[in-house]
Coordinates of C-alpha atoms in Angstrom, one line a residue:
M1 CA 0.1 0.0 -0.1
H2 CA 1.2 3.4 -0.8
S3 CA 1.8 5.9 2.0
T4 CA -0.3 9.1 1.9
A5 CA 1.5 10.7 4.9
K6 CA 3.7 13.6 4.3
S7 CA 6.6 12.9 6.5
V8 CA 10.1 12.8 4.9
A9 CA 12.6 10.2 6.0
V10 CA 16.2 11.3 5.7
Y11 CA 18.6 8.4 5.7
G12 CA 22.0 9.4 6.8
A13 CA 20.5 12.2 9.0
S14 CA 23.2 12.6 11.4
G15 CA 25.8 13.2 8.8
H16 CA 27.0 16.7 7.4
T17 CA 24.7 17.0 4.6
G18 CA 21.9 15.0 6.3
Q19 CA 21.8 17.6 9.2
F20 CA 21.1 20.3 6.8
V21 CA 18.5 18.4 5.0
V22 CA 16.6 17.6 8.4
Q23 CA 16.9 21.4 9.4
E24 CA 15.6 22.5 6.0
A25 CA 12.6 20.2 6.0
R26 CA 11.7 21.3 9.4
R27 CA 12.1 24.8 8.3
R28 CA 9.6 24.1 5.6
G29 CA 7.0 22.7 8.0
L30 CA 7.6 19.3 7.0
S31 CA 7.4 16.2 9.4
V32 CA 10.5 14.5 9.5
V33 CA 12.1 11.1 10.4
A34 CA 15.7 11.2 11.2
I35 CA 17.3 7.7 10.4
G36 CA 20.7 6.3 10.7
R37 CA 22.7 3.4 11.6
S38 CA 23.6 4.6 15.1
A39 CA 21.1 5.5 17.8
T40 CA 23.8 7.1 19.9
R41 CA 24.7 9.4 17.0
L42 CA 21.0 10.2 16.2
N43 CA 20.3 11.0 19.8
A44 CA 23.3 13.2 20.2
V45 CA 22.5 15.4 17.1
F46 CA 18.7 15.7 17.3
P47 CA 16.3 17.2 19.9
L48 CA 13.4 15.1 21.2
A49 CA 11.1 16.9 18.9
V50 CA 12.7 15.1 15.9
T51 CA 11.4 11.3 15.2
R52 CA 14.4 9.1 15.2
R53 CA 14.7 5.6 13.8
V54 CA 17.6 3.2 13.6
A55 CA 17.9 0.9 10.4
A56 CA 20.6 -1.1 8.9
L57 CA 21.5 -1.2 5.1
D58 CA 21.7 -5.1 5.3
D59 CA 18.3 -5.3 7.0
P60 CA 15.4 -4.7 4.5
V61 CA 12.7 -5.3 7.1
S62 CA 14.2 -2.6 9.5
L63 CA 14.4 -0.2 6.6
E64 CA 10.9 -0.7 5.4
Q65 CA 9.8 -0.3 9.0
A66 CA 11.8 2.9 9.3
F67 CA 10.2 4.1 6.3
A68 CA 6.7 3.4 7.5
D69 CA 4.2 6.5 7.5
C70 CA 6.7 8.3 5.0
A71 CA 5.9 9.5 1.5
L72 CA 9.6 10.4 0.6
V73 CA 13.1 9.0 1.3
I74 CA 16.0 11.3 1.0
N75 CA 19.3 9.5 1.0
C76 CA 22.3 11.4 2.3
A77 CA 24.3 8.5 3.2
G78 CA 27.5 7.8 0.9
P79 CA 29.2 6.0 -0.5
F80 CA 26.1 5.7 -2.6
L81 CA 27.5 2.7 -4.6
D82 CA 26.7 1.0 -1.3
T83 CA 23.7 2.6 -0.1
A84 CA 21.5 3.7 -3.1
A85 CA 20.4 0.3 -4.2
P86 CA 19.1 -1.0 -0.7
L87 CA 17.6 2.2 0.1
A88 CA 15.7 2.9 -3.2
R89 CA 14.5 -0.7 -3.1
A90 CA 13.1 -0.3 0.6
A91 CA 11.6 3.1 -0.2
L92 CA 9.6 1.7 -3.2
Q93 CA 8.5 -1.3 -1.2
A94 CA 7.3 1.1 1.6
G95 CA 5.5 3.4 -1.1
C96 CA 7.9 6.2 -0.9
H97 CA 9.6 8.4 -3.6
Y98 CA 13.3 8.4 -3.4
I99 CA 15.9 11.0 -3.9
D100 CA 19.7 10.7 -3.3
V101 CA 22.5 13.3 -3.5
T102 CA 25.1 11.1 -5.1
A103 CA 28.1 12.7 -7.0
E104 CA 29.2 9.2 -7.9
Q105 CA 28.5 8.4 -11.7
A106 CA 28.4 4.6 -11.2
S107 CA 25.9 4.9 -8.6
A108 CA 23.5 7.3 -10.7
Q109 CA 23.9 4.9 -13.7
A110 CA 23.0 1.8 -11.7
T111 CA 19.9 3.7 -10.2
F112 CA 18.6 4.8 -13.4
A113 CA 19.1 1.4 -15.0
D114 CA 17.8 -0.7 -12.2
F115 CA 14.9 1.1 -10.6
D116 CA 13.0 2.7 -13.6
A117 CA 10.8 -0.3 -14.0
P118 CA 10.3 -0.9 -10.3
A119 CA 9.4 2.7 -9.8
R120 CA 6.9 2.8 -12.6
A121 CA 5.3 -0.4 -11.1
A122 CA 4.9 1.4 -7.9
S123 CA 3.8 4.6 -9.3
R124 CA 6.6 6.4 -7.6
V125 CA 9.9 8.4 -8.6
V126 CA 13.5 7.6 -8.2
I127 CA 15.7 10.5 -8.6
P128 CA 19.6 9.9 -8.1
G129 CA 22.0 12.8 -8.2
A130 CA 19.9 15.5 -7.0
G131 CA 22.2 17.7 -4.9
F132 CA 24.9 20.2 -5.7
Y133 CA 26.7 17.6 -8.0
G134 CA 24.3 16.1 -10.6
G135 CA 21.1 18.2 -9.8
L136 CA 22.0 21.7 -10.3
A137 CA 23.8 21.4 -13.7
D138 CA 20.7 19.3 -14.8
L139 CA 18.4 22.1 -13.8
L140 CA 20.3 24.9 -15.7
A141 CA 21.0 22.9 -18.8
S142 CA 17.4 21.7 -19.0
A143 CA 16.1 25.2 -18.3
L144 CA 18.3 26.4 -21.2
A145 CA 17.7 23.4 -23.7
P146 CA 16.2 24.3 -26.9
D147 CA 14.0 21.9 -29.0
G148 CA 16.1 19.3 -31.0
D149 CA 19.5 18.0 -30.5
I150 CA 22.2 19.9 -28.7
D151 CA 25.6 20.0 -30.0
E152 CA 27.6 20.6 -26.6
I153 CA 27.2 21.0 -23.0
T154 CA 30.1 22.2 -20.7
V155 CA 29.5 22.6 -17.0
A156 CA 32.3 24.6 -15.0
I157 CA 32.4 24.5 -11.3
A158 CA 34.6 26.7 -9.1
L159 CA 34.8 26.6 -5.3
D160 CA 37.0 29.0 -3.5
R161 CA 37.9 26.2 -1.0
W162 CA 36.9 22.5 -0.7
W163 CA 36.8 21.7 2.7
P164 CA 35.7 17.9 2.5
T165 CA 33.6 16.0 4.9
A166 CA 34.5 12.6 6.2
G167 CA 31.9 11.4 4.2
T168 CA 33.3 12.8 1.1
R169 CA 36.7 11.3 1.7
R170 CA 35.0 7.8 2.3
T171 CA 33.3 8.2 -0.9
G172 CA 36.7 9.2 -2.7
E173 CA 38.2 6.0 -1.5
R174 CA 35.5 4.0 -2.4
N175 CA 34.7 5.4 -5.8
N176 CA 37.4 4.0 -8.0
V177 CA 35.3 3.5 -10.9
P178 CA 36.6 5.1 -14.2
R179 CA 34.9 8.5 -14.9
V180 CA 32.8 8.8 -18.1
V181 CA 32.0 11.8 -20.3
V182 CA 29.6 11.9 -23.5
K183 CA 31.2 12.1 -27.0
H184 CA 29.1 11.6 -30.2
G185 CA 26.1 11.1 -28.0
K186 CA 27.6 8.3 -26.0
L187 CA 28.9 7.7 -22.6
V188 CA 32.7 6.9 -23.0
P189 CA 35.6 6.6 -20.5
L190 CA 37.2 10.1 -19.5
I191 CA 40.7 10.4 -21.5
P192 CA 42.1 13.6 -20.0
P193 CA 43.0 16.0 -22.7
A194 CA 46.4 17.6 -22.8
E195 CA 45.0 21.1 -22.1
V196 CA 41.8 22.2 -20.6
P197 CA 40.7 25.9 -21.0
D198 CA 40.7 28.2 -18.1
W199 CA 37.3 29.6 -17.0
V200 CA 36.4 33.2 -16.1
F201 CA 33.8 33.3 -13.3
S202 CA 32.4 36.3 -11.6
P203 CA 34.8 38.7 -9.6
V204 CA 34.8 36.5 -6.3
L205 CA 36.2 33.6 -8.0
G206 CA 37.6 35.3 -11.0
H207 CA 40.0 33.6 -13.6
Q208 CA 40.4 30.0 -12.7
P209 CA 42.7 27.2 -14.2
M210 CA 40.4 24.1 -14.7
V211 CA 40.8 20.2 -14.8
E212 CA 38.3 18.0 -16.5
M213 CA 36.5 16.3 -13.6
P214 CA 33.1 14.8 -14.3
F215 CA 30.6 14.0 -11.5
S216 CA 27.2 12.7 -11.6
E217 CA 25.8 15.6 -13.8
I218 CA 27.3 13.9 -16.7
I219 CA 24.8 10.9 -16.1
T220 CA 21.8 13.1 -15.1
L221 CA 22.2 15.1 -18.4
A222 CA 22.8 12.2 -20.5
H223 CA 19.8 10.3 -19.1
H224 CA 17.2 12.6 -20.8
L225 CA 18.7 15.3 -23.2
K226 CA 20.0 14.5 -26.6
V227 CA 23.7 15.9 -26.5
G228 CA 26.6 15.2 -28.5
S229 CA 29.2 16.2 -26.2
I230 CA 29.0 16.7 -22.5
R231 CA 32.1 17.6 -20.1
S232 CA 32.6 18.8 -16.6
L233 CA 35.3 21.2 -15.4
L234 CA 36.4 21.8 -11.9
N235 CA 39.0 24.5 -10.7
R236 CA 42.3 23.0 -10.0
S237 CA 42.7 24.5 -6.6
A238 CA 39.6 22.8 -5.4
L239 CA 40.7 19.4 -6.7
D240 CA 44.2 20.1 -4.8
D241 CA 42.3 20.5 -1.6
I242 CA 40.4 17.5 -1.8
R243 CA 43.7 15.5 -2.7
D244 CA 45.4 16.9 0.3
G245 CA 44.8 14.6 3.2
T246 CA 45.6 17.3 5.5
T247 CA 42.8 19.8 4.3
P248 CA 40.3 20.2 7.2
P249 CA 36.6 19.6 7.2
P250 CA 34.1 22.4 6.9
T251 CA 33.7 24.7 9.8
A252 CA 30.5 26.5 10.5
V253 CA 30.5 30.4 10.3
D254 CA 26.9 31.1 10.7
D255 CA 23.9 29.9 12.8
S256 CA 22.7 27.5 10.1
G257 CA 25.8 25.7 10.1
R258 CA 27.2 26.8 6.7
S259 CA 31.1 27.0 6.0
A260 CA 32.5 30.1 4.5
Q261 CA 33.0 28.4 1.2
R262 CA 31.8 30.2 -2.0
F263 CA 30.8 28.3 -5.2
E264 CA 29.7 29.1 -8.6
L265 CA 28.7 26.7 -11.2
E266 CA 28.2 27.7 -14.8
V267 CA 26.5 25.8 -17.8
R268 CA 27.4 26.7 -21.4
L269 CA 25.2 25.0 -24.1
V270 CA 25.8 25.1 -27.8
Q271 CA 23.3 24.3 -30.9
G272 CA 24.6 25.3 -34.1
S273 CA 25.7 28.9 -33.9
V274 CA 23.7 29.6 -30.7
I275 CA 25.6 29.7 -27.4
K276 CA 23.5 30.0 -24.3
T277 CA 24.9 30.3 -20.6
A278 CA 23.4 30.3 -17.2
R279 CA 25.1 30.1 -13.8
V280 CA 24.4 29.9 -10.0
R281 CA 26.4 31.0 -7.2
G282 CA 26.0 30.7 -3.5
Q283 CA 27.7 29.5 -0.1
D284 CA 28.6 25.9 0.9
I285 CA 28.0 23.0 -1.5
Y286 CA 26.8 20.8 1.3
A287 CA 24.4 23.1 2.7
V288 CA 22.9 24.2 -0.7
T289 CA 21.9 20.5 -1.5
A290 CA 19.4 20.7 1.4
P291 CA 17.0 23.3 -0.3
I292 CA 17.3 21.8 -3.7
V293 CA 16.1 18.1 -2.4
I294 CA 13.5 19.7 -0.1
Q295 CA 12.0 22.0 -2.8
A296 CA 12.0 18.9 -5.2
G297 CA 10.4 16.8 -2.4
L298 CA 7.5 19.4 -1.7
R299 CA 6.8 19.1 -5.4
L300 CA 6.7 15.3 -5.2
L301 CA 4.3 15.4 -2.3
S302 CA 2.0 17.5 -4.1
P303 CA -1.4 15.5 -4.6
S304 CA -1.2 16.6 -8.1
Y305 CA 2.1 15.0 -9.0
R306 CA 1.7 12.2 -11.4
H307 CA 5.3 11.1 -12.9
S308 CA 6.9 7.9 -12.2
G309 CA 10.0 6.0 -13.0
A310 CA 13.7 6.7 -12.5
L311 CA 14.3 10.1 -13.5
A312 CA 16.8 13.0 -13.4
L313 CA 15.9 16.0 -11.3
A314 CA 14.8 18.2 -14.4
E315 CA 12.8 15.3 -15.9
A316 CA 10.7 14.9 -12.4
I317 CA 10.4 18.5 -11.6
D318 CA 9.9 21.8 -14.0
P319 CA 13.6 23.1 -14.0
V320 CA 12.6 26.6 -14.5
E321 CA 10.0 26.6 -11.6
L322 CA 12.5 24.9 -9.3
L323 CA 15.3 27.4 -10.1
G324 CA 13.0 30.2 -9.4
A325 CA 12.1 28.8 -6.1
L326 CA 15.7 28.5 -5.2
H327 CA 16.8 31.9 -6.6
G328 CA 17.2 34.6 -3.9
Q329 CA 16.5 32.1 -1.1
S330 CA 19.5 29.6 -1.1
L331 CA 21.4 30.7 -4.3
E332 CA 21.5 33.3 -6.9
V333 CA 20.5 32.2 -10.4
F334 CA 21.9 34.2 -13.7
G335 CA 20.9 33.8 -17.2
D336 CA 17.6 33.4 -19.0
V337 CA 16.4 30.6 -17.3
L338 CA 13.7 32.3 -15.0
R339 CA 10.2 33.1 -15.9

């Protein structure tokens, strides 16, 4: 039986990103169930006002019980190569929609391939890669996308610093699957070119040397847009940060728990002689994931929502409308992508 409740289950709730998601869901007036693998950790992080449940990834019964009376499961627990499949399966079994925030390409690919038919059968939606990586570029490119095939999409990301969480480091150690890009309309292994163009961002980040570093946006974009070439660039200094084992984790600088990190993400789309660009900028890539997934979740929970299947974020939710909801609240959106 499908749940008709409006509660949102957040798995990995006591982790860095999970705490932001719980906080944002409560701020939006949603009933939240904080779920994790450690009762001690959950009790230490969340007040008594937050419902807390413990469930193990290798225990489908405990997962389904944890998701009881919920309508949506948001998975914030990486590595998603390990967590996405059991959580998506249990979410559908419990009658819930499922969203995760993976930056891992292989995880997003597997979710699209393995859960489209089960999600359609359950009349529910499964959305991988709906966070900063994966989701934002998909929203921008889809809002820009013209009718017909697209020649090229380039995603350029700059962070003034990348203070990685413990979860990010664990995921990096686990995620040793070769990265892919799109060439000639097909996903192919990344072969780094000899040179990658520098990119000029807004004055805060300015001129940045870049490296080709594709995340889950390659998979989300290729899932539903017909594009000849898709590549994703990251500024070299951010990559140096995350490769340096001594780089500290993020430190809160405001009451919401955000770090001082500034980011900018630009999408450039080419169709023939027409070039379109759009970009977003804001503070803290982990924190900004929360309003993205909660705004998406609010739309999935609408009684009028009718889509089903394994869908990219911009397939499941109107990208222009969602960007409009985020603009001025959680990030700044620039370019001809807002109504």
